[in-house]
Coordinates of C-alpha atoms and ligand atoms in Angstrom, one line a residue:
M526 CA 50.7 -5.4 -6.0
T527 CA 51.3 -8.6 -8.0
T528 CA 52.2 -8.3 -11.7
P529 CA 51.1 -11.4 -13.7
M530 CA 54.2 -13.3 -14.9
S531 CA 52.9 -13.0 -18.5
A532 CA 54.2 -9.4 -18.6
H533 CA 57.8 -10.8 -19.1
H534 CA 57.1 -14.5 -19.3
H535 CA 59.8 -15.1 -21.9
L536 CA 62.5 -13.5 -19.7
R537 CA 65.3 -15.8 -18.5
V538 CA 68.6 -15.3 -16.7
N539 CA 71.9 -16.1 -18.2
G540 CA 72.9 -19.4 -16.5
Q541 CA 76.5 -19.3 -17.9
R542 CA 77.1 -15.8 -16.6
L543 CA 75.8 -16.8 -13.2
W544 CA 78.1 -19.9 -13.2
D545 CA 81.1 -17.9 -14.3
S546 CA 80.5 -15.4 -11.5
I547 CA 80.3 -18.1 -8.9
M548 CA 83.5 -19.7 -10.1
A549 CA 85.3 -16.3 -10.2
M550 CA 84.2 -15.6 -6.6
A551 CA 85.5 -19.1 -5.6
E552 CA 89.0 -18.0 -6.7
I553 CA 89.2 -15.7 -3.7
G554 CA 90.3 -17.7 -0.7
P555 CA 90.5 -21.0 -2.5
G556 CA 90.3 -24.1 -0.2
E557 CA 92.9 -26.8 -0.4
Q558 CA 90.4 -29.4 -1.8
G559 CA 88.5 -27.4 -4.4
G560 CA 86.2 -25.4 -2.2
S561 CA 86.6 -22.0 -0.5
R562 CA 87.9 -20.6 2.7
R563 CA 86.7 -17.1 3.1
L564 CA 86.0 -16.7 6.8
A565 CA 84.0 -13.6 7.9
L566 CA 85.9 -10.3 8.1
T567 CA 89.3 -11.8 7.0
E568 CA 91.3 -10.3 4.1
E569 CA 89.7 -12.9 1.8
D570 CA 86.2 -11.8 2.9
K571 CA 87.3 -8.2 2.1
Q572 CA 88.5 -9.2 -1.4
G573 CA 85.2 -11.1 -2.0
R574 CA 83.2 -8.0 -1.0
D575 CA 85.3 -5.7 -3.1
L576 CA 84.7 -7.9 -6.2
F577 CA 81.0 -8.1 -5.5
I578 CA 80.7 -4.2 -5.2
E579 CA 82.7 -3.8 -8.4
W580 CA 80.2 -6.0 -10.2
C581 CA 77.3 -4.1 -8.7
K582 CA 78.7 -0.8 -9.7
A583 CA 79.2 -2.0 -13.2
E584 CA 75.4 -2.6 -13.2
N585 CA 74.8 1.0 -12.1
C586 CA 73.6 0.0 -8.7
S587 CA 74.1 2.4 -5.8
V588 CA 75.8 0.7 -2.8
T589 CA 75.1 1.3 0.9
I590 CA 76.9 -0.3 3.7
D591 CA 75.5 -0.4 7.2
D592 CA 77.3 -0.4 10.6
M593 CA 77.3 -4.3 10.7
G594 CA 79.0 -4.4 7.3
N595 CA 75.9 -5.6 5.5
I596 CA 75.9 -4.4 1.8
F597 CA 72.9 -3.3 -0.1
A598 CA 73.2 -2.7 -3.9
T599 CA 70.2 -1.0 -5.3
R600 CA 68.8 -0.8 -8.8
P601 CA 66.3 2.1 -8.9
G602 CA 62.7 1.6 -9.8
T603 CA 60.2 4.0 -11.4
D604 CA 58.9 4.9 -7.9
N605 CA 61.8 5.2 -5.5
D606 CA 59.6 6.1 -2.6
L607 CA 58.7 2.5 -2.5
P608 CA 60.9 0.2 -0.3
P609 CA 63.0 -2.2 -2.4
V610 CA 62.3 -5.8 -3.2
C611 CA 65.5 -7.5 -2.0
S612 CA 67.3 -10.7 -2.4
G613 CA 70.6 -12.0 -1.2
S614 CA 72.6 -14.2 1.1
H615 CA 76.3 -14.3 2.3
L616 CA 79.8 -14.5 0.9
D617 CA 81.6 -15.8 4.0
T618 CA 82.3 -19.5 4.1
Q619 CA 83.0 -22.3 6.6
P620 CA 86.8 -23.1 7.1
H621 CA 86.3 -26.0 4.6
G622 CA 83.5 -24.4 2.8
G623 CA 82.0 -25.0 -0.7
K624 CA 81.6 -22.6 -3.6
F625 CA 77.9 -22.3 -3.4
D626 CA 76.6 -22.0 0.2
G627 CA 75.6 -18.3 0.4
I628 CA 77.5 -17.3 -2.7
Y629 CA 74.8 -18.6 -5.0
G630 CA 72.1 -16.5 -3.3
V631 CA 74.2 -13.2 -3.6
L632 CA 75.2 -13.8 -7.2
A633 CA 71.7 -15.1 -8.2
A634 CA 70.4 -11.7 -7.1
L635 CA 73.1 -10.0 -9.1
E636 CA 72.2 -12.1 -12.1
V637 CA 68.6 -11.0 -11.8
I638 CA 69.8 -7.3 -12.0
R639 CA 72.1 -8.1 -14.9
T640 CA 69.1 -9.7 -16.7
L641 CA 66.8 -6.7 -16.0
N642 CA 69.5 -4.3 -17.2
E643 CA 70.3 -6.0 -20.5
N644 CA 66.6 -6.3 -21.3
D645 CA 66.0 -2.8 -20.3
I646 CA 63.2 -3.7 -18.0
S647 CA 62.1 -1.2 -15.4
T648 CA 60.3 -2.2 -12.2
R649 CA 58.1 0.0 -10.1
A650 CA 59.8 -0.6 -6.8
P651 CA 63.6 -0.7 -6.6
V652 CA 65.3 -4.1 -6.8
E653 CA 68.1 -4.8 -4.4
I654 CA 70.9 -7.3 -3.7
V655 CA 71.8 -7.8 0.0
M656 CA 75.0 -9.4 1.3
W657 CA 74.9 -10.2 5.1
T658 CA 78.0 -10.2 7.3
N659 CA 79.1 -13.3 9.2
E660 CA 76.3 -15.7 8.3
E661 CA 78.3 -18.8 9.0
G662 CA 79.1 -18.1 12.7
S663 CA 82.2 -20.1 12.3
R664 CA 84.7 -17.4 13.1
F665 CA 82.3 -15.4 15.3
A666 CA 79.4 -17.2 17.0
P667 CA 76.5 -17.0 16.7
A668 CA 75.6 -17.5 13.1
M669 CA 73.5 -14.9 11.1
V670 CA 74.5 -12.3 13.6
S671 CA 74.2 -9.3 11.3
S672 CA 70.9 -10.2 9.8
G673 CA 69.9 -10.8 13.5
V674 CA 70.9 -7.2 14.4
F675 CA 69.0 -6.0 11.3
A676 CA 65.9 -7.9 12.5
G677 CA 66.2 -6.6 16.1
L678 CA 67.1 -10.0 17.5
F679 CA 70.5 -9.0 18.8
E680 CA 71.8 -5.7 20.2
K681 CA 74.5 -4.2 18.0
E682 CA 76.9 -3.9 21.0
Y683 CA 76.4 -7.7 21.6
A684 CA 77.3 -8.4 18.0
Y685 CA 80.3 -6.1 18.1
S686 CA 81.7 -7.8 21.2
R687 CA 81.7 -11.3 19.6
T688 CA 85.3 -12.6 19.5
D689 CA 87.1 -15.1 17.4
S690 CA 89.4 -17.8 18.9
Q691 CA 92.2 -15.3 18.9
G692 CA 90.2 -12.8 21.0
K693 CA 89.7 -10.4 18.1
S694 CA 86.4 -8.6 18.2
L695 CA 83.9 -8.5 15.3
R696 CA 83.8 -4.7 15.4
D697 CA 87.5 -4.3 15.2
E698 CA 87.8 -6.8 12.4
L699 CA 84.9 -5.1 10.5
E700 CA 86.7 -1.8 10.8
K701 CA 90.0 -3.3 9.8
I702 CA 88.7 -4.5 6.5
G703 CA 87.0 -1.2 5.8
Y704 CA 83.4 -2.3 6.0
L705 CA 82.1 -0.6 9.1
G706 CA 79.5 1.5 7.2
A707 CA 77.6 4.6 8.2
Q708 CA 74.0 3.5 7.9
R709 CA 72.5 2.2 11.2
C710 CA 71.9 -1.5 10.9
G711 CA 68.1 -2.0 10.7
D712 CA 67.4 1.4 9.1
H713 CA 67.5 0.1 5.6
P714 CA 64.0 -0.1 4.1
M715 CA 62.9 -3.5 2.7
A716 CA 59.5 -4.4 1.1
A717 CA 60.3 -8.1 0.8
L718 CA 63.3 -10.5 0.9
F719 CA 64.0 -13.6 -1.1
E720 CA 67.0 -15.9 -0.6
A721 CA 68.0 -18.5 -3.1
H722 CA 70.3 -21.2 -1.7
I723 CA 71.4 -24.7 -2.3
E724 CA 69.4 -27.1 -0.2
Q725 CA 72.4 -28.5 1.7
G726 CA 70.5 -31.7 2.2
P727 CA 69.5 -34.7 0.1
I728 CA 65.7 -34.3 -0.4
L729 CA 65.4 -32.5 -3.7
E730 CA 68.0 -34.8 -5.3
R731 CA 66.3 -37.9 -3.9
D732 CA 62.8 -36.7 -5.2
N733 CA 64.2 -35.5 -8.5
H734 CA 62.9 -32.0 -8.0
Q735 CA 64.7 -28.9 -9.3
I736 CA 63.1 -26.4 -6.9
G737 CA 62.3 -26.4 -3.2
I738 CA 59.6 -23.9 -2.2
V739 CA 60.8 -23.2 1.3
I740 CA 58.0 -22.5 3.7
G741 CA 60.1 -22.1 6.9
G742 CA 63.2 -23.0 8.8
Q743 CA 63.8 -25.2 11.8
G744 CA 64.9 -24.0 15.2
Q745 CA 68.4 -24.1 16.7
R746 CA 70.0 -23.9 20.1
W747 CA 73.8 -23.4 20.5
F748 CA 75.7 -24.1 23.6
D749 CA 79.3 -23.5 24.9
I750 CA 80.3 -26.2 27.4
T751 CA 83.4 -26.1 29.6
I752 CA 84.3 -29.3 31.5
T753 CA 86.8 -28.8 34.3
G754 CA 88.6 -31.7 35.9
Q755 CA 92.2 -31.7 37.0
D756 CA 95.5 -31.8 35.1
S757 CA 97.6 -34.6 36.4
H758 CA 100.5 -36.9 35.5
A759 CA 99.6 -39.6 32.9
G760 CA 102.0 -42.1 34.2
S761 CA 101.8 -41.9 38.0
T762 CA 98.1 -41.1 38.5
P763 CA 96.1 -44.3 39.1
M764 CA 93.0 -44.8 37.0
P765 CA 90.5 -44.6 39.9
G766 CA 90.2 -41.0 41.1
R767 CA 91.3 -39.3 37.9
R768 CA 89.4 -36.2 37.0
D769 CA 89.8 -36.6 33.2
A770 CA 87.8 -33.8 31.4
L771 CA 88.3 -35.5 28.0
V772 CA 86.8 -38.8 29.1
A773 CA 83.8 -36.8 30.5
A774 CA 83.6 -35.0 27.1
S775 CA 83.5 -38.3 25.3
G776 CA 80.4 -39.2 27.3
L777 CA 78.8 -35.9 26.5
I778 CA 79.5 -36.3 22.8
R779 CA 77.7 -39.7 22.8
A780 CA 74.9 -38.1 24.8
V781 CA 74.4 -35.4 22.2
Q782 CA 74.0 -38.1 19.5
K783 CA 71.6 -40.0 21.7
I784 CA 69.5 -37.0 22.4
A785 CA 69.1 -36.3 18.6
L786 CA 68.2 -39.9 17.9
E787 CA 65.6 -39.9 20.7
H788 CA 64.0 -36.8 19.2
G789 CA 63.7 -38.1 15.6
P790 CA 62.9 -38.1 12.9
H791 CA 63.9 -34.4 12.7
G792 CA 66.1 -33.9 15.7
V793 CA 69.8 -33.4 15.0
G794 CA 72.7 -32.7 17.3
T795 CA 76.4 -32.0 16.7
V796 CA 79.5 -31.4 18.6
G797 CA 81.6 -29.5 16.0
E798 CA 84.3 -27.9 18.0
I799 CA 86.5 -29.1 20.8
S800 CA 89.6 -28.0 22.5
V801 CA 91.6 -29.8 25.1
S802 CA 93.8 -28.3 27.7
P803 CA 96.7 -28.6 28.2
N804 CA 96.7 -30.9 25.0
S805 CA 99.8 -32.7 26.0
R806 CA 100.4 -36.4 25.5
N807 CA 101.4 -37.2 29.0
T808 CA 99.1 -35.0 31.0
I809 CA 95.5 -36.0 31.9
P810 CA 93.4 -33.3 30.3
G811 CA 92.1 -31.0 33.0
E812 CA 89.8 -28.9 30.8
V813 CA 87.8 -29.3 27.7
F814 CA 85.8 -26.8 25.8
L815 CA 83.2 -28.0 23.3
T816 CA 80.2 -26.7 21.4
V817 CA 76.8 -28.2 20.9
D818 CA 74.4 -27.5 18.1
L819 CA 70.8 -28.9 18.6
R820 CA 68.1 -28.4 16.0
N821 CA 64.4 -29.3 15.5
P822 CA 61.6 -27.9 13.5
D823 CA 59.3 -28.0 16.6
D824 CA 60.3 -25.5 19.3
A825 CA 58.7 -27.5 22.1
V826 CA 60.7 -30.6 21.1
L827 CA 63.9 -28.5 20.8
G828 CA 63.2 -27.4 24.4
Q829 CA 63.0 -31.0 25.5
M830 CA 66.3 -31.7 23.7
R831 CA 67.9 -28.8 25.7
D832 CA 66.5 -30.2 29.0
R833 CA 68.0 -33.7 28.2
L834 CA 71.3 -32.1 27.5
G835 CA 71.2 -30.4 31.0
E836 CA 70.4 -33.8 32.6
H837 CA 73.3 -35.5 30.9
C838 CA 75.6 -32.8 32.0
T839 CA 74.5 -33.3 35.6
S840 CA 74.9 -37.0 35.5
I841 CA 78.3 -37.0 33.7
S842 CA 79.6 -34.4 36.1
D843 CA 78.7 -36.6 39.0
S844 CA 80.0 -39.9 37.6
H845 CA 83.3 -38.3 36.4
N846 CA 84.0 -36.0 39.3
V847 CA 84.2 -32.9 37.0
Q848 CA 82.5 -29.6 36.8
I849 CA 80.4 -28.9 33.7
N850 CA 79.4 -25.4 32.8
L851 CA 76.6 -25.4 30.2
D852 CA 76.1 -22.0 28.6
E853 CA 73.3 -21.6 26.1
I854 CA 74.6 -18.9 23.8
W855 CA 71.8 -18.8 21.3
H856 CA 68.2 -19.9 20.8
N857 CA 66.8 -19.3 17.3
P858 CA 63.2 -20.5 17.3
P859 CA 61.7 -22.1 14.1
V860 CA 60.2 -19.7 11.6
R861 CA 57.4 -19.7 9.0
F862 CA 57.9 -17.6 5.9
H863 CA 55.4 -15.1 4.5
Q864 CA 52.5 -16.4 2.4
D865 CA 52.8 -13.6 -0.2
C866 CA 56.5 -14.5 -0.8
I867 CA 55.9 -18.2 -0.7
R868 CA 53.1 -17.7 -3.3
A869 CA 55.4 -15.5 -5.5
V870 CA 58.0 -18.3 -5.6
S871 CA 55.3 -21.0 -6.1
D872 CA 53.6 -19.1 -8.9
A873 CA 57.0 -18.5 -10.7
T874 CA 58.0 -22.1 -10.3
R875 CA 54.8 -23.4 -11.8
A876 CA 54.8 -20.9 -14.6
L877 CA 58.3 -21.9 -15.5
G878 CA 57.4 -25.6 -15.3
Y879 CA 60.0 -26.8 -12.9
G880 CA 59.5 -29.9 -10.8
H881 CA 59.1 -28.7 -7.2
Q882 CA 58.1 -29.5 -3.6
E883 CA 57.5 -27.5 -0.4
M884 CA 60.1 -28.0 2.3
V885 CA 61.4 -26.7 5.6
S886 CA 65.0 -25.6 5.8
G887 CA 67.4 -27.7 7.9
A888 CA 70.1 -25.1 7.8
G889 CA 69.9 -21.6 9.3
H890 CA 69.8 -18.7 6.9
D891 CA 69.7 -14.9 7.1
A892 CA 66.2 -15.1 5.7
C893 CA 65.2 -17.0 8.9
Q894 CA 66.2 -13.9 10.9
V895 CA 64.9 -11.1 8.6
C896 CA 61.5 -12.9 8.1
R897 CA 60.6 -11.7 11.6
I898 CA 60.3 -8.1 10.4
V899 CA 60.0 -8.3 6.5
P900 CA 57.9 -10.6 4.3
T901 CA 60.4 -13.3 3.3
S902 CA 60.8 -16.7 1.7
M903 CA 63.5 -18.9 0.1
I904 CA 64.1 -20.9 -3.0
F905 CA 66.2 -24.1 -2.8
V906 CA 68.0 -26.0 -5.6
P907 CA 69.5 -29.4 -5.2
C908 CA 73.1 -30.0 -4.4
E909 CA 75.0 -33.2 -5.1
G910 CA 74.6 -35.9 -2.5
G911 CA 73.1 -33.3 -0.2
L912 CA 76.6 -32.4 0.8
S913 CA 77.4 -28.9 2.1
H914 CA 79.9 -27.4 4.6
N915 CA 82.3 -29.5 2.6
E916 CA 84.8 -28.4 -0.1
Q917 CA 83.3 -31.0 -2.4
E918 CA 79.9 -29.2 -2.3
H919 CA 78.5 -29.1 -5.9
A920 CA 75.4 -27.9 -7.7
E921 CA 74.6 -28.4 -11.3
P922 CA 74.6 -25.2 -13.5
E923 CA 71.1 -25.9 -14.9
D924 CA 69.7 -26.2 -11.3
L925 CA 71.3 -23.0 -10.3
E926 CA 69.9 -21.3 -13.4
A927 CA 66.4 -22.7 -12.7
G928 CA 66.4 -21.3 -9.1
C929 CA 67.6 -18.0 -10.5
N930 CA 64.8 -17.9 -13.0
V931 CA 62.3 -18.5 -10.2
L932 CA 64.0 -15.7 -8.2
L933 CA 63.8 -13.3 -11.2
H934 CA 60.0 -13.9 -11.7
A935 CA 59.2 -13.8 -8.0
M936 CA 61.1 -10.5 -7.6
L937 CA 59.4 -9.1 -10.7
A938 CA 56.0 -10.1 -9.4
L939 CA 56.6 -8.2 -6.1
A940 CA 58.4 -5.2 -7.6
G941 CA 55.7 -4.6 -10.2
R942 CA 56.0 -2.6 -13.4
Ligands
LIG1610 C1 74.5 -22.1 8.8 O1 75.3 -22.5 7.9 C2 74.0 -23.1 9.7 O2 74.6 -23.4 10.7 O3 72.9 -23.6 9.4
LIG1611 MN1 74.3 -20.4 3.7
LIG1612 MN1 76.7 -22.4 5.8

């Protein structure tokens, strides 16, 4: 199935065009500090999708939308009975998101198709761009929910019923922006999937390598925690006997940090969201909601981290006279990518002469869901200071271009001539 790279070994993407497209996308839903704010299924997300589809149609791709709002833009091959060789990522962002997380992967795949078109190169299998709905999981938890439905990890009805903080459902919001498509999610054929992404960590920059050959992704467990104490007057309630849910929460936040450090060097743990009720200066907080994100590349160790969290909840609930409800909303086990796809990326990287290393992804990605049913792998490029989920997120144009060249040749190898 593999075509030697020598067939088109001089072929390169247009790095300037790729950069310009990323910058144009960033103008939709600009952040206040130079990044982007395009939360899933908002008006900004719709505008980003519309622009992406316009660009795909200009390249003569046919566009299919499934009933999770995932978008597939297909460039026909010479044998269209073959399933397409795909690549993509997401266009939604974090509330204080950067210009590159996800966007790079979608627009790198578009740049591959633009390059094939302008060089009049036909492939045997169709080549396709994929844009997955709600990767970030910021507005609707959990993350990667639509690639998860595609991979059979979530029921569609479960995904539809996810709500944002205003109680709006994912399905209603999908319909509202006009992206509730007709194709049943999961029915779309796929021979292989690549995802190009910024690393979102400091390793490539530290090691001065342009390409990360990603062999897998670490596991994640997400929790919703509600701590219930008692609202009470801040002036007249003596300190002993208070049932202060926020004081209990502070103990839990420290416990999450401790758990991560105790399961080093790879364990990480984060409390990223918290809400306090009634959130009034002179009332002792009676209820706190918070989220916990635990990750580890080893599923057994990740399980130990979960157990420790449960133990801390029990002891804090006893010592602070509060109730703690610990709800595990998501367990995403670590994954290992497919050897054929890893090899395609590795061969392309070596042939192009880029400095590289193998690595495991610290972040979650749609590729980490779809890899359970389709041969998949990822390509990482460095980002400045390893910073991501931050408006200052930055990647160098030449690194983005290098990753896109690797993607081009990996896709060509699998799509054949
Ligand atoms: C996705 O951005 C993640 O949480 O890793
Ligand atoms: Mn991403
Ligand atoms: Mn992200």
